[in-house]
Amino acid sequence: GAPSSRLVCRSCGRLHSSSSGVSHFELLGVDSTYEVDPQAVDTAYKDLQRLLHPDRHVSQPEEQRELADAHSAKVNEAVAVLRSPLRRAHYWMELNGQKILLEEQRIEDNETMMEVMETSEELDDAKTQEEVDQIRKRNRSKIETVESELSSIFQRQDWSTARHRVERLQMLTRLQERMDDWRPK
């Protein structure tokens, strides 16, 4: 449905008081599936930010101005989650009642852990941006593979496999973030 209908009355522009119990997908009016259309997310985001902009509510009662701020924060969070494959995977698991990797849980994917440790060493040994870019390219390819695997795994509701793939995605994403922050020594 229209993204704004959960938060804003289309006919009068008045903000609805609650959006609790509404998923990020419903809030933005995008299909409730792991594979989201990034353009649909961005379009919904722009539409909602325009409707929730403080200038639109400056002459409204304080309650409406506070709702605009609260709704805007919810929209920002929904967009951040849906734009990030890792955060979206965690969210999808939660929506389906599945426990996801918590910090205190032991990582079970030893193969990925070894792979990440080896890549970390490569990164530590890298001297040039070109070397890091090559490592980043390989890692990005692995991330894309996991993302595409997750889509079908989620469709099958194979939660055990999904948990391992999300764990792998998490480790590869953290590695990618290290690469993004890399600077020559």
PDB file of N, CA and C in Angstrom, residues 13-119:
ATOM      1  N   GLY A  13      -4.029  15.119   5.943  1.00  0.00           N
ATOM      2  CA  GLY A  13      -2.640  15.370   6.320  1.00  0.00           C
ATOM      3  C   GLY A  13      -2.363  15.217   7.803  1.00  0.00           C
ATOM      4  N   ARG A  14      -3.382  14.857   8.581  1.00  0.00           N
ATOM      5  CA  ARG A  14      -3.197  14.689  10.028  1.00  0.00           C
ATOM      6  C   ARG A  14      -2.408  13.405  10.294  1.00  0.00           C
ATOM      7  N   LEU A  15      -1.511  13.481  11.272  1.00  0.00           N
ATOM      8  CA  LEU A  15      -0.685  12.326  11.606  1.00  0.00           C
ATOM      9  C   LEU A  15      -1.452  11.360  12.502  1.00  0.00           C
ATOM     10  N   HIS A  16      -1.354  10.086  12.213  1.00  0.00           N
ATOM     11  CA  HIS A  16      -1.958   9.055  13.061  1.00  0.00           C
ATOM     12  C   HIS A  16      -1.107   8.909  14.314  1.00  0.00           C
ATOM     13  N   SER A  17      -1.760   8.591  15.430  1.00  0.00           N
ATOM     14  CA  SER A  17      -1.043   8.606  16.706  1.00  0.00           C
ATOM     15  C   SER A  17      -0.151   7.396  16.921  1.00  0.00           C
ATOM     16  N   SER A  18      -0.414   6.275  16.289  1.00  0.00           N
ATOM     17  CA  SER A  18       0.401   5.105  16.581  1.00  0.00           C
ATOM     18  C   SER A  18       0.730   4.323  15.323  1.00  0.00           C
ATOM     19  N   SER A  19       1.952   3.833  15.300  1.00  0.00           N
ATOM     20  CA  SER A  19       2.338   2.927  14.234  1.00  0.00           C
ATOM     21  C   SER A  19       2.957   1.679  14.840  1.00  0.00           C
ATOM     22  N   SER A  20       2.643   1.441  16.131  1.00  0.00           N
ATOM     23  CA  SER A  20       3.213   0.264  16.789  1.00  0.00           C
ATOM     24  C   SER A  20       2.601  -0.995  16.181  1.00  0.00           C
ATOM     25  N   GLY A  21       3.390  -2.042  16.144  1.00  0.00           N
ATOM     26  CA  GLY A  21       2.927  -3.292  15.554  1.00  0.00           C
ATOM     27  C   GLY A  21       3.010  -3.313  14.046  1.00  0.00           C
ATOM     28  N   VAL A  22       3.489  -2.244  13.460  1.00  0.00           N
ATOM     29  CA  VAL A  22       3.623  -2.153  12.009  1.00  0.00           C
ATOM     30  C   VAL A  22       5.070  -2.485  11.644  1.00  0.00           C
ATOM     31  N   SER A  23       5.239  -3.410  10.705  1.00  0.00           N
ATOM     32  CA  SER A  23       6.597  -3.783  10.307  1.00  0.00           C
ATOM     33  C   SER A  23       7.232  -2.659   9.486  1.00  0.00           C
ATOM     34  N   HIS A  24       8.543  -2.731   9.354  1.00  0.00           N
ATOM     35  CA  HIS A  24       9.250  -1.750   8.519  1.00  0.00           C
ATOM     36  C   HIS A  24       8.725  -1.803   7.086  1.00  0.00           C
ATOM     37  N   PHE A  25       8.382  -2.999   6.624  1.00  0.00           N
ATOM     38  CA  PHE A  25       7.875  -3.165   5.266  1.00  0.00           C
ATOM     39  C   PHE A  25       6.535  -2.447   5.114  1.00  0.00           C
ATOM     40  N   GLU A  26       5.635  -2.688   6.076  1.00  0.00           N
ATOM     41  CA  GLU A  26       4.315  -2.050   6.047  1.00  0.00           C
ATOM     42  C   GLU A  26       4.437  -0.532   6.159  1.00  0.00           C
ATOM     43  N   LEU A  27       5.315  -0.088   7.047  1.00  0.00           N
ATOM     44  CA  LEU A  27       5.509   1.343   7.261  1.00  0.00           C
ATOM     45  C   LEU A  27       5.857   2.044   5.953  1.00  0.00           C
ATOM     46  N   LEU A  28       6.726   1.406   5.161  1.00  0.00           N
ATOM     47  CA  LEU A  28       7.171   2.003   3.898  1.00  0.00           C
ATOM     48  C   LEU A  28       6.301   1.595   2.713  1.00  0.00           C
ATOM     49  N   GLY A  29       5.384   0.657   2.940  1.00  0.00           N
ATOM     50  CA  GLY A  29       4.507   0.236   1.850  1.00  0.00           C
ATOM     51  C   GLY A  29       5.236  -0.567   0.784  1.00  0.00           C
ATOM     52  N   VAL A  30       6.260  -1.327   1.195  1.00  0.00           N
ATOM     53  CA  VAL A  30       6.985  -2.181   0.251  1.00  0.00           C
ATOM     54  C   VAL A  30       6.654  -3.639   0.542  1.00  0.00           C
ATOM     55  N   ASP A  31       6.897  -4.500  -0.441  1.00  0.00           N
ATOM     56  CA  ASP A  31       6.613  -5.923  -0.270  1.00  0.00           C
ATOM     57  C   ASP A  31       7.371  -6.484   0.918  1.00  0.00           C
ATOM     58  N   SER A  32       6.688  -7.304   1.700  1.00  0.00           N
ATOM     59  CA  SER A  32       7.281  -7.912   2.884  1.00  0.00           C
ATOM     60  C   SER A  32       8.029  -9.172   2.469  1.00  0.00           C
ATOM     61  N   THR A  33       9.255  -8.961   2.002  1.00  0.00           N
ATOM     62  CA  THR A  33      10.110 -10.042   1.558  1.00  0.00           C
ATOM     63  C   THR A  33      11.557  -9.626   1.784  1.00  0.00           C
ATOM     64  N   TYR A  34      12.445 -10.611   1.960  1.00  0.00           N
ATOM     65  CA  TYR A  34      13.852 -10.270   2.194  1.00  0.00           C
ATOM     66  C   TYR A  34      14.418  -9.459   1.030  1.00  0.00           C
ATOM     67  N   GLU A  35      14.049  -9.851  -0.181  1.00  0.00           N
ATOM     68  CA  GLU A  35      14.543  -9.133  -1.364  1.00  0.00           C
ATOM     69  C   GLU A  35      13.696  -7.894  -1.584  1.00  0.00           C
ATOM     70  N   VAL A  36      14.186  -6.752  -1.134  1.00  0.00           N
ATOM     71  CA  VAL A  36      13.425  -5.516  -1.309  1.00  0.00           C
ATOM     72  C   VAL A  36      13.921  -4.773  -2.546  1.00  0.00           C
ATOM     73  N   ASP A  37      13.044  -3.971  -3.091  1.00  0.00           N
ATOM     74  CA  ASP A  37      13.388  -3.116  -4.222  1.00  0.00           C
ATOM     75  C   ASP A  37      13.960  -1.822  -3.639  1.00  0.00           C
ATOM     76  N   PRO A  38      15.275  -1.608  -3.784  1.00  0.00           N
ATOM     77  CA  PRO A  38      15.889  -0.414  -3.184  1.00  0.00           C
ATOM     78  C   PRO A  38      15.240   0.883  -3.666  1.00  0.00           C
ATOM     79  N   GLN A  39      14.796   0.897  -4.918  1.00  0.00           N
ATOM     80  CA  GLN A  39      14.163   2.097  -5.449  1.00  0.00           C
ATOM     81  C   GLN A  39      12.808   2.362  -4.764  1.00  0.00           C
ATOM     82  N   ALA A  40      12.079   1.289  -4.476  1.00  0.00           N
ATOM     83  CA  ALA A  40      10.795   1.439  -3.779  1.00  0.00           C
ATOM     84  C   ALA A  40      11.019   1.964  -2.360  1.00  0.00           C
ATOM     85  N   VAL A  41      12.070   1.482  -1.709  1.00  0.00           N
ATOM     86  CA  VAL A  41      12.408   1.951  -0.361  1.00  0.00           C
ATOM     87  C   VAL A  41      12.745   3.443  -0.414  1.00  0.00           C
ATOM     88  N   ASP A  42      13.582   3.833  -1.377  1.00  0.00           N
ATOM     89  CA  ASP A  42      13.987   5.237  -1.492  1.00  0.00           C
ATOM     90  C   ASP A  42      12.811   6.150  -1.833  1.00  0.00           C
ATOM     91  N   THR A  43      11.929   5.687  -2.718  1.00  0.00           N
ATOM     92  CA  THR A  43      10.754   6.477  -3.089  1.00  0.00           C
ATOM     93  C   THR A  43       9.837   6.682  -1.884  1.00  0.00           C
ATOM     94  N   ALA A  44       9.597   5.599  -1.136  1.00  0.00           N
ATOM     95  CA  ALA A  44       8.746   5.686   0.059  1.00  0.00           C
ATOM     96  C   ALA A  44       9.380   6.613   1.087  1.00  0.00           C
ATOM     97  N   TYR A  45      10.698   6.506   1.234  1.00  0.00           N
ATOM     98  CA  TYR A  45      11.419   7.342   2.192  1.00  0.00           C
ATOM     99  C   TYR A  45      11.235   8.824   1.853  1.00  0.00           C
ATOM    100  N   LYS A  46      11.452   9.169   0.598  1.00  0.00           N
ATOM    101  CA  LYS A  46      11.310  10.575   0.187  1.00  0.00           C
ATOM    102  C   LYS A  46       9.879  11.066   0.385  1.00  0.00           C
ATOM    103  N   ASP A  47       8.918  10.229   0.043  1.00  0.00           N
ATOM    104  CA  ASP A  47       7.507  10.579   0.194  1.00  0.00           C
ATOM    105  C   ASP A  47       7.176  10.847   1.667  1.00  0.00           C
ATOM    106  N   LEU A  48       7.613   9.932   2.524  1.00  0.00           N
ATOM    107  CA  LEU A  48       7.309  10.075   3.953  1.00  0.00           C
ATOM    108  C   LEU A  48       8.058  11.249   4.577  1.00  0.00           C
ATOM    109  N   GLN A  49       9.300  11.450   4.199  1.00  0.00           N
ATOM    110  CA  GLN A  49      10.056  12.578   4.762  1.00  0.00           C
ATOM    111  C   GLN A  49       9.404  13.903   4.364  1.00  0.00           C
ATOM    112  N   ARG A  50       8.887  13.965   3.151  1.00  0.00           N
ATOM    113  CA  ARG A  50       8.187  15.178   2.708  1.00  0.00           C
ATOM    114  C   ARG A  50       6.928  15.387   3.557  1.00  0.00           C
ATOM    115  N   LEU A  51       6.165  14.332   3.793  1.00  0.00           N
ATOM    116  CA  LEU A  51       4.927  14.440   4.576  1.00  0.00           C
ATOM    117  C   LEU A  51       5.181  14.702   6.062  1.00  0.00           C
ATOM    118  N   LEU A  52       6.345  14.258   6.546  1.00  0.00           N
ATOM    119  CA  LEU A  52       6.650  14.397   7.972  1.00  0.00           C
ATOM    120  C   LEU A  52       7.549  15.592   8.267  1.00  0.00           C
ATOM    121  N   HIS A  53       7.953  16.314   7.244  1.00  0.00           N
ATOM    122  CA  HIS A  53       8.888  17.431   7.424  1.00  0.00           C
ATOM    123  C   HIS A  53       8.336  18.435   8.443  1.00  0.00           C
ATOM    124  N   PRO A  54       9.193  18.884   9.368  1.00  0.00           N
ATOM    125  CA  PRO A  54       8.735  19.811  10.425  1.00  0.00           C
ATOM    126  C   PRO A  54       8.032  21.067   9.880  1.00  0.00           C
ATOM    127  N   ASP A  55       8.461  21.578   8.741  1.00  0.00           N
ATOM    128  CA  ASP A  55       7.827  22.776   8.170  1.00  0.00           C
ATOM    129  C   ASP A  55       6.348  22.554   7.858  1.00  0.00           C
ATOM    130  N   ARG A  56       5.976  21.327   7.545  1.00  0.00           N
ATOM    131  CA  ARG A  56       4.573  21.005   7.240  1.00  0.00           C
ATOM    132  C   ARG A  56       3.704  21.040   8.494  1.00  0.00           C
ATOM    133  N   HIS A  57       4.347  20.935   9.663  1.00  0.00           N
ATOM    134  CA  HIS A  57       3.591  20.795  10.913  1.00  0.00           C
ATOM    135  C   HIS A  57       3.834  21.946  11.879  1.00  0.00           C
ATOM    136  N   VAL A  58       4.475  23.003  11.408  1.00  0.00           N
ATOM    137  CA  VAL A  58       4.855  24.119  12.274  1.00  0.00           C
ATOM    138  C   VAL A  58       3.636  24.797  12.919  1.00  0.00           C
ATOM    139  N   SER A  59       2.532  24.845  12.205  1.00  0.00           N
ATOM    140  CA  SER A  59       1.339  25.510  12.754  1.00  0.00           C
ATOM    141  C   SER A  59       0.391  24.520  13.436  1.00  0.00           C
ATOM    142  N   GLN A  60       0.791  23.262  13.503  1.00  0.00           N
ATOM    143  CA  GLN A  60      -0.035  22.220  14.131  1.00  0.00           C
ATOM    144  C   GLN A  60       0.159  22.245  15.651  1.00  0.00           C
ATOM    145  N   PRO A  61      -0.758  21.612  16.383  1.00  0.00           N
ATOM    146  CA  PRO A  61      -0.578  21.497  17.835  1.00  0.00           C
ATOM    147  C   PRO A  61       0.717  20.731  18.143  1.00  0.00           C
ATOM    148  N   GLU A  62       1.241  20.949  19.339  1.00  0.00           N
ATOM    149  CA  GLU A  62       2.504  20.320  19.736  1.00  0.00           C
ATOM    150  C   GLU A  62       2.460  18.803  19.575  1.00  0.00           C
ATOM    151  N   GLU A  63       1.318  18.193  19.878  1.00  0.00           N
ATOM    152  CA  GLU A  63       1.175  16.733  19.765  1.00  0.00           C
ATOM    153  C   GLU A  63       1.491  16.285  18.331  1.00  0.00           C
ATOM    154  N   GLN A  64       1.007  17.015  17.342  1.00  0.00           N
ATOM    155  CA  GLN A  64       1.259  16.662  15.938  1.00  0.00           C
ATOM    156  C   GLN A  64       2.737  16.862  15.578  1.00  0.00           C
ATOM    157  N   ARG A  65       3.339  17.920  16.106  1.00  0.00           N
ATOM    158  CA  ARG A  65       4.777  18.150  15.846  1.00  0.00           C
ATOM    159  C   ARG A  65       5.622  17.034  16.455  1.00  0.00           C
ATOM    160  N   GLU A  66       5.259  16.602  17.661  1.00  0.00           N
ATOM    161  CA  GLU A  66       5.990  15.501  18.310  1.00  0.00           C
ATOM    162  C   GLU A  66       5.795  14.197  17.553  1.00  0.00           C
ATOM    163  N   LEU A  67       4.573  13.971  17.068  1.00  0.00           N
ATOM    164  CA  LEU A  67       4.311  12.776  16.256  1.00  0.00           C
ATOM    165  C   LEU A  67       5.143  12.794  14.976  1.00  0.00           C
ATOM    166  N   ALA A  68       5.263  13.961  14.355  1.00  0.00           N
ATOM    167  CA  ALA A  68       6.065  14.079  13.134  1.00  0.00           C
ATOM    168  C   ALA A  68       7.509  13.662  13.425  1.00  0.00           C
ATOM    169  N   ASP A  69       8.057  14.124  14.552  1.00  0.00           N
ATOM    170  CA  ASP A  69       9.426  13.740  14.938  1.00  0.00           C
ATOM    171  C   ASP A  69       9.529  12.235  15.196  1.00  0.00           C
ATOM    172  N   ALA A  70       8.576  11.700  15.944  1.00  0.00           N
ATOM    173  CA  ALA A  70       8.594  10.272  16.288  1.00  0.00           C
ATOM    174  C   ALA A  70       8.449   9.410  15.032  1.00  0.00           C
ATOM    175  N   HIS A  71       7.512   9.791  14.164  1.00  0.00           N
ATOM    176  CA  HIS A  71       7.308   9.036  12.920  1.00  0.00           C
ATOM    177  C   HIS A  71       8.543   9.123  12.031  1.00  0.00           C
ATOM    178  N   SER A  72       9.144  10.286  11.977  1.00  0.00           N
ATOM    179  CA  SER A  72      10.337  10.473  11.161  1.00  0.00           C
ATOM    180  C   SER A  72      11.465   9.557  11.644  1.00  0.00           C
ATOM    181  N   ALA A  73      11.616   9.432  12.957  1.00  0.00           N
ATOM    182  CA  ALA A  73      12.631   8.540  13.525  1.00  0.00           C
ATOM    183  C   ALA A  73      12.338   7.084  13.148  1.00  0.00           C
ATOM    184  N   LYS A  74      11.056   6.687  13.195  1.00  0.00           N
ATOM    185  CA  LYS A  74      10.678   5.319  12.816  1.00  0.00           C
ATOM    186  C   LYS A  74      10.966   5.063  11.343  1.00  0.00           C
ATOM    187  N   VAL A  75      10.677   6.042  10.513  1.00  0.00           N
ATOM    188  CA  VAL A  75      10.938   5.912   9.076  1.00  0.00           C
ATOM    189  C   VAL A  75      12.439   5.785   8.830  1.00  0.00           C
ATOM    190  N   ASN A  76      13.235   6.612   9.504  1.00  0.00           N
ATOM    191  CA  ASN A  76      14.691   6.539   9.345  1.00  0.00           C
ATOM    192  C   ASN A  76      15.219   5.163   9.735  1.00  0.00           C
ATOM    193  N   GLU A  77      14.713   4.634  10.835  1.00  0.00           N
ATOM    194  CA  GLU A  77      15.137   3.299  11.291  1.00  0.00           C
ATOM    195  C   GLU A  77      14.711   2.235  10.281  1.00  0.00           C
ATOM    196  N   ALA A  78      13.477   2.302   9.809  1.00  0.00           N
ATOM    197  CA  ALA A  78      12.983   1.315   8.838  1.00  0.00           C
ATOM    198  C   ALA A  78      13.839   1.327   7.574  1.00  0.00           C
ATOM    199  N   VAL A  79      14.156   2.508   7.096  1.00  0.00           N
ATOM    200  CA  VAL A  79      14.954   2.635   5.871  1.00  0.00           C
ATOM    201  C   VAL A  79      16.372   2.109   6.108  1.00  0.00           C
ATOM    202  N   ALA A  80      16.960   2.429   7.245  1.00  0.00           N
ATOM    203  CA  ALA A  80      18.313   1.952   7.551  1.00  0.00           C
ATOM    204  C   ALA A  80      18.349   0.420   7.583  1.00  0.00           C
ATOM    205  N   VAL A  81      17.341  -0.188   8.169  1.00  0.00           N
ATOM    206  CA  VAL A  81      17.281  -1.653   8.255  1.00  0.00           C
ATOM    207  C   VAL A  81      17.075  -2.258   6.867  1.00  0.00           C
ATOM    208  N   LEU A  82      16.136  -1.731   6.116  1.00  0.00           N
ATOM    209  CA  LEU A  82      15.822  -2.335   4.819  1.00  0.00           C
ATOM    210  C   LEU A  82      16.896  -2.091   3.766  1.00  0.00           C
ATOM    211  N   ARG A  83      17.668  -1.032   3.904  1.00  0.00           N
ATOM    212  CA  ARG A  83      18.759  -0.771   2.948  1.00  0.00           C
ATOM    213  C   ARG A  83      19.961  -1.668   3.196  1.00  0.00           C
ATOM    214  N   SER A  84      20.125  -2.156   4.420  1.00  0.00           N
ATOM    215  CA  SER A  84      21.288  -2.976   4.788  1.00  0.00           C
ATOM    216  C   SER A  84      20.932  -4.459   4.706  1.00  0.00           C
ATOM    217  N   PRO A  85      21.561  -5.200   3.792  1.00  0.00           N
ATOM    218  CA  PRO A  85      21.250  -6.632   3.697  1.00  0.00           C
ATOM    219  C   PRO A  85      21.432  -7.376   5.026  1.00  0.00           C
ATOM    220  N   LEU A  86      22.465  -7.020   5.784  1.00  0.00           N
ATOM    221  CA  LEU A  86      22.701  -7.691   7.066  1.00  0.00           C
ATOM    222  C   LEU A  86      21.606  -7.349   8.070  1.00  0.00           C
ATOM    223  N   ARG A  87      21.321  -6.070   8.240  1.00  0.00           N
ATOM    224  CA  ARG A  87      20.277  -5.667   9.190  1.00  0.00           C
ATOM    225  C   ARG A  87      18.910  -6.194   8.759  1.00  0.00           C
ATOM    226  N   ARG A  88      18.675  -6.205   7.438  1.00  0.00           N
ATOM    227  CA  ARG A  88      17.409  -6.724   6.914  1.00  0.00           C
ATOM    228  C   ARG A  88      17.295  -8.219   7.197  1.00  0.00           C
ATOM    229  N   ALA A  89      18.398  -8.971   7.075  1.00  0.00           N
ATOM    230  CA  ALA A  89      18.385 -10.410   7.358  1.00  0.00           C
ATOM    231  C   ALA A  89      18.073 -10.659   8.836  1.00  0.00           C
ATOM    232  N   HIS A  90      18.720  -9.908   9.710  1.00  0.00           N
ATOM    233  CA  HIS A  90      18.438 -10.024  11.152  1.00  0.00           C
ATOM    234  C   HIS A  90      16.959  -9.735  11.408  1.00  0.00           C
ATOM    235  N   TYR A  91      16.476  -8.659  10.814  1.00  0.00           N
ATOM    236  CA  TYR A  91      15.085  -8.241  11.010  1.00  0.00           C
ATOM    237  C   TYR A  91      14.122  -9.312  10.492  1.00  0.00           C
ATOM    238  N   TRP A  92      14.425  -9.878   9.329  1.00  0.00           N
ATOM    239  CA  TRP A  92      13.562 -10.903   8.731  1.00  0.00           C
ATOM    240  C   TRP A  92      13.484 -12.123   9.652  1.00  0.00           C
ATOM    241  N   MET A  93      14.631 -12.490  10.223  1.00  0.00           N
ATOM    242  CA  MET A  93      14.648 -13.625  11.152  1.00  0.00           C
ATOM    243  C   MET A  93      13.776 -13.305  12.370  1.00  0.00           C
ATOM    244  N   GLU A  94      13.929 -12.107  12.918  1.00  0.00           N
ATOM    245  CA  GLU A  94      13.125 -11.709  14.080  1.00  0.00           C
ATOM    246  C   GLU A  94      11.634 -11.712  13.749  1.00  0.00           C
ATOM    247  N   LEU A  95      11.273 -11.166  12.588  1.00  0.00           N
ATOM    248  CA  LEU A  95       9.862 -11.138  12.182  1.00  0.00           C
ATOM    249  C   LEU A  95       9.271 -12.541  12.109  1.00  0.00           C
ATOM    250  N   ASN A  96      10.130 -13.503  11.803  1.00  0.00           N
ATOM    251  CA  ASN A  96       9.682 -14.883  11.685  1.00  0.00           C
ATOM    252  C   ASN A  96       9.931 -15.682  12.961  1.00  0.00           C
ATOM    253  N   GLY A  97      10.144 -14.954  14.070  1.00  0.00           N
ATOM    254  CA  GLY A  97      10.254 -15.595  15.376  1.00  0.00           C
ATOM    255  C   GLY A  97      11.537 -16.377  15.592  1.00  0.00           C
ATOM    256  N   GLN A  98      12.559 -16.055  14.830  1.00  0.00           N
ATOM    257  CA  GLN A  98      13.822 -16.791  14.942  1.00  0.00           C
ATOM    258  C   GLN A  98      14.850 -15.990  15.723  1.00  0.00           C
ATOM    259  N   LYS A  99      15.532 -16.675  16.625  1.00  0.00           N
ATOM    260  CA  LYS A  99      16.628 -16.044  17.358  1.00  0.00           C
ATOM    261  C   LYS A  99      17.799 -15.913  16.404  1.00  0.00           C
ATOM    262  N   ILE A 100      18.431 -14.774  16.462  1.00  0.00           N
ATOM    263  CA  ILE A 100      19.568 -14.545  15.589  1.00  0.00           C
ATOM    264  C   ILE A 100      20.840 -14.506  16.404  1.00  0.00           C
ATOM    265  N   LEU A 101      21.948 -14.380  15.726  1.00  0.00           N
ATOM    266  CA  LEU A 101      23.237 -14.382  16.415  1.00  0.00           C
ATOM    267  C   LEU A 101      23.305 -13.235  17.409  1.00  0.00           C
ATOM    268  N   LEU A 102      23.434 -13.587  18.664  1.00  0.00           N
ATOM    269  CA  LEU A 102      23.625 -12.595  19.707  1.00  0.00           C
ATOM    270  C   LEU A 102      25.113 -12.568  20.022  1.00  0.00           C
ATOM    271  N   GLU A 103      25.584 -11.440  20.521  1.00  0.00           N
ATOM    272  CA  GLU A 103      27.021 -11.284  20.767  1.00  0.00           C
ATOM    273  C   GLU A 103      27.585 -12.397  21.649  1.00  0.00           C
ATOM    274  N   GLU A 104      26.798 -12.865  22.632  1.00  0.00           N
ATOM    275  CA  GLU A 104      27.342 -13.867  23.556  1.00  0.00           C
ATOM    276  C   GLU A 104      27.268 -15.290  22.992  1.00  0.00           C
ATOM    277  N   GLN A 105      26.563 -15.472  21.875  1.00  0.00           N
ATOM    278  CA  GLN A 105      26.497 -16.798  21.277  1.00  0.00           C
ATOM    279  C   GLN A 105      27.824 -17.134  20.602  1.00  0.00           C
ATOM    280  N   ARG A 106      28.151 -18.394  20.634  1.00  0.00           N
ATOM    281  CA  ARG A 106      29.367 -18.848  19.992  1.00  0.00           C
ATOM    282  C   ARG A 106      29.148 -18.923  18.484  1.00  0.00           C
ATOM    283  N   ILE A 107      30.124 -18.448  17.737  1.00  0.00           N
ATOM    284  CA  ILE A 107      30.045 -18.534  16.285  1.00  0.00           C
ATOM    285  C   ILE A 107      30.329 -19.978  15.903  1.00  0.00           C
ATOM    286  N   GLU A 108      29.414 -20.562  15.146  1.00  0.00           N
ATOM    287  CA  GLU A 108      29.515 -21.979  14.806  1.00  0.00           C
ATOM    288  C   GLU A 108      30.186 -22.216  13.457  1.00  0.00           C
ATOM    289  N   ASP A 109      30.285 -21.194  12.641  1.00  0.00           N
ATOM    290  CA  ASP A 109      30.820 -21.344  11.291  1.00  0.00           C
ATOM    291  C   ASP A 109      32.340 -21.186  11.305  1.00  0.00           C
ATOM    292  N   ASN A 110      33.026 -22.268  11.670  1.00  0.00           N
ATOM    293  CA  ASN A 110      34.484 -22.229  11.780  1.00  0.00           C
ATOM    294  C   ASN A 110      35.157 -21.965  10.442  1.00  0.00           C
ATOM    295  N   GLU A 111      34.579 -22.497   9.394  1.00  0.00           N
ATOM    296  CA  GLU A 111      35.154 -22.304   8.059  1.00  0.00           C
ATOM    297  C   GLU A 111      35.182 -20.823   7.687  1.00  0.00           C
ATOM    298  N   THR A 112      34.069 -20.136   7.905  1.00  0.00           N
ATOM    299  CA  THR A 112      34.021 -18.702   7.614  1.00  0.00           C
ATOM    300  C   THR A 112      34.953 -17.944   8.551  1.00  0.00           C
ATOM    301  N   MET A 113      35.010 -18.376   9.815  1.00  0.00           N
ATOM    302  CA  MET A 113      35.881 -17.694  10.761  1.00  0.00           C
ATOM    303  C   MET A 113      37.342 -17.770  10.296  1.00  0.00           C
ATOM    304  N   MET A 114      37.762 -18.937   9.831  1.00  0.00           N
ATOM    305  CA  MET A 114      39.131 -19.097   9.325  1.00  0.00           C
ATOM    306  C   MET A 114      39.343 -18.227   8.083  1.00  0.00           C
ATOM    307  N   GLU A 115      38.374 -18.241   7.202  1.00  0.00           N
ATOM    308  CA  GLU A 115      38.433 -17.443   5.973  1.00  0.00           C
ATOM    309  C   GLU A 115      38.572 -15.953   6.298  1.00  0.00           C
ATOM    310  N   VAL A 116      37.799 -15.501   7.273  1.00  0.00           N
ATOM    311  CA  VAL A 116      37.844 -14.096   7.684  1.00  0.00           C
ATOM    312  C   VAL A 116      39.184 -13.765   8.336  1.00  0.00           C
ATOM    313  N   MET A 117      39.696 -14.685   9.135  1.00  0.00           N
ATOM    314  CA  MET A 117      40.996 -14.451   9.772  1.00  0.00           C
ATOM    315  C   MET A 117      42.100 -14.353   8.712  1.00  0.00           C
ATOM    316  N   GLU A 118      42.048 -15.219   7.707  1.00  0.00           N
ATOM    317  CA  GLU A 118      43.046 -15.173   6.640  1.00  0.00           C
ATOM    318  C   GLU A 118      42.947 -13.865   5.858  1.00  0.00           C
ATOM    319  N   THR A 119      41.725 -13.461   5.560  1.00  0.00           N
ATOM    320  CA  THR A 119      41.522 -12.212   4.821  1.00  0.00           C
ATOM    321  C   THR A 119      41.968 -11.027   5.670  1.00  0.00           C
TER     322      THR A 119
END
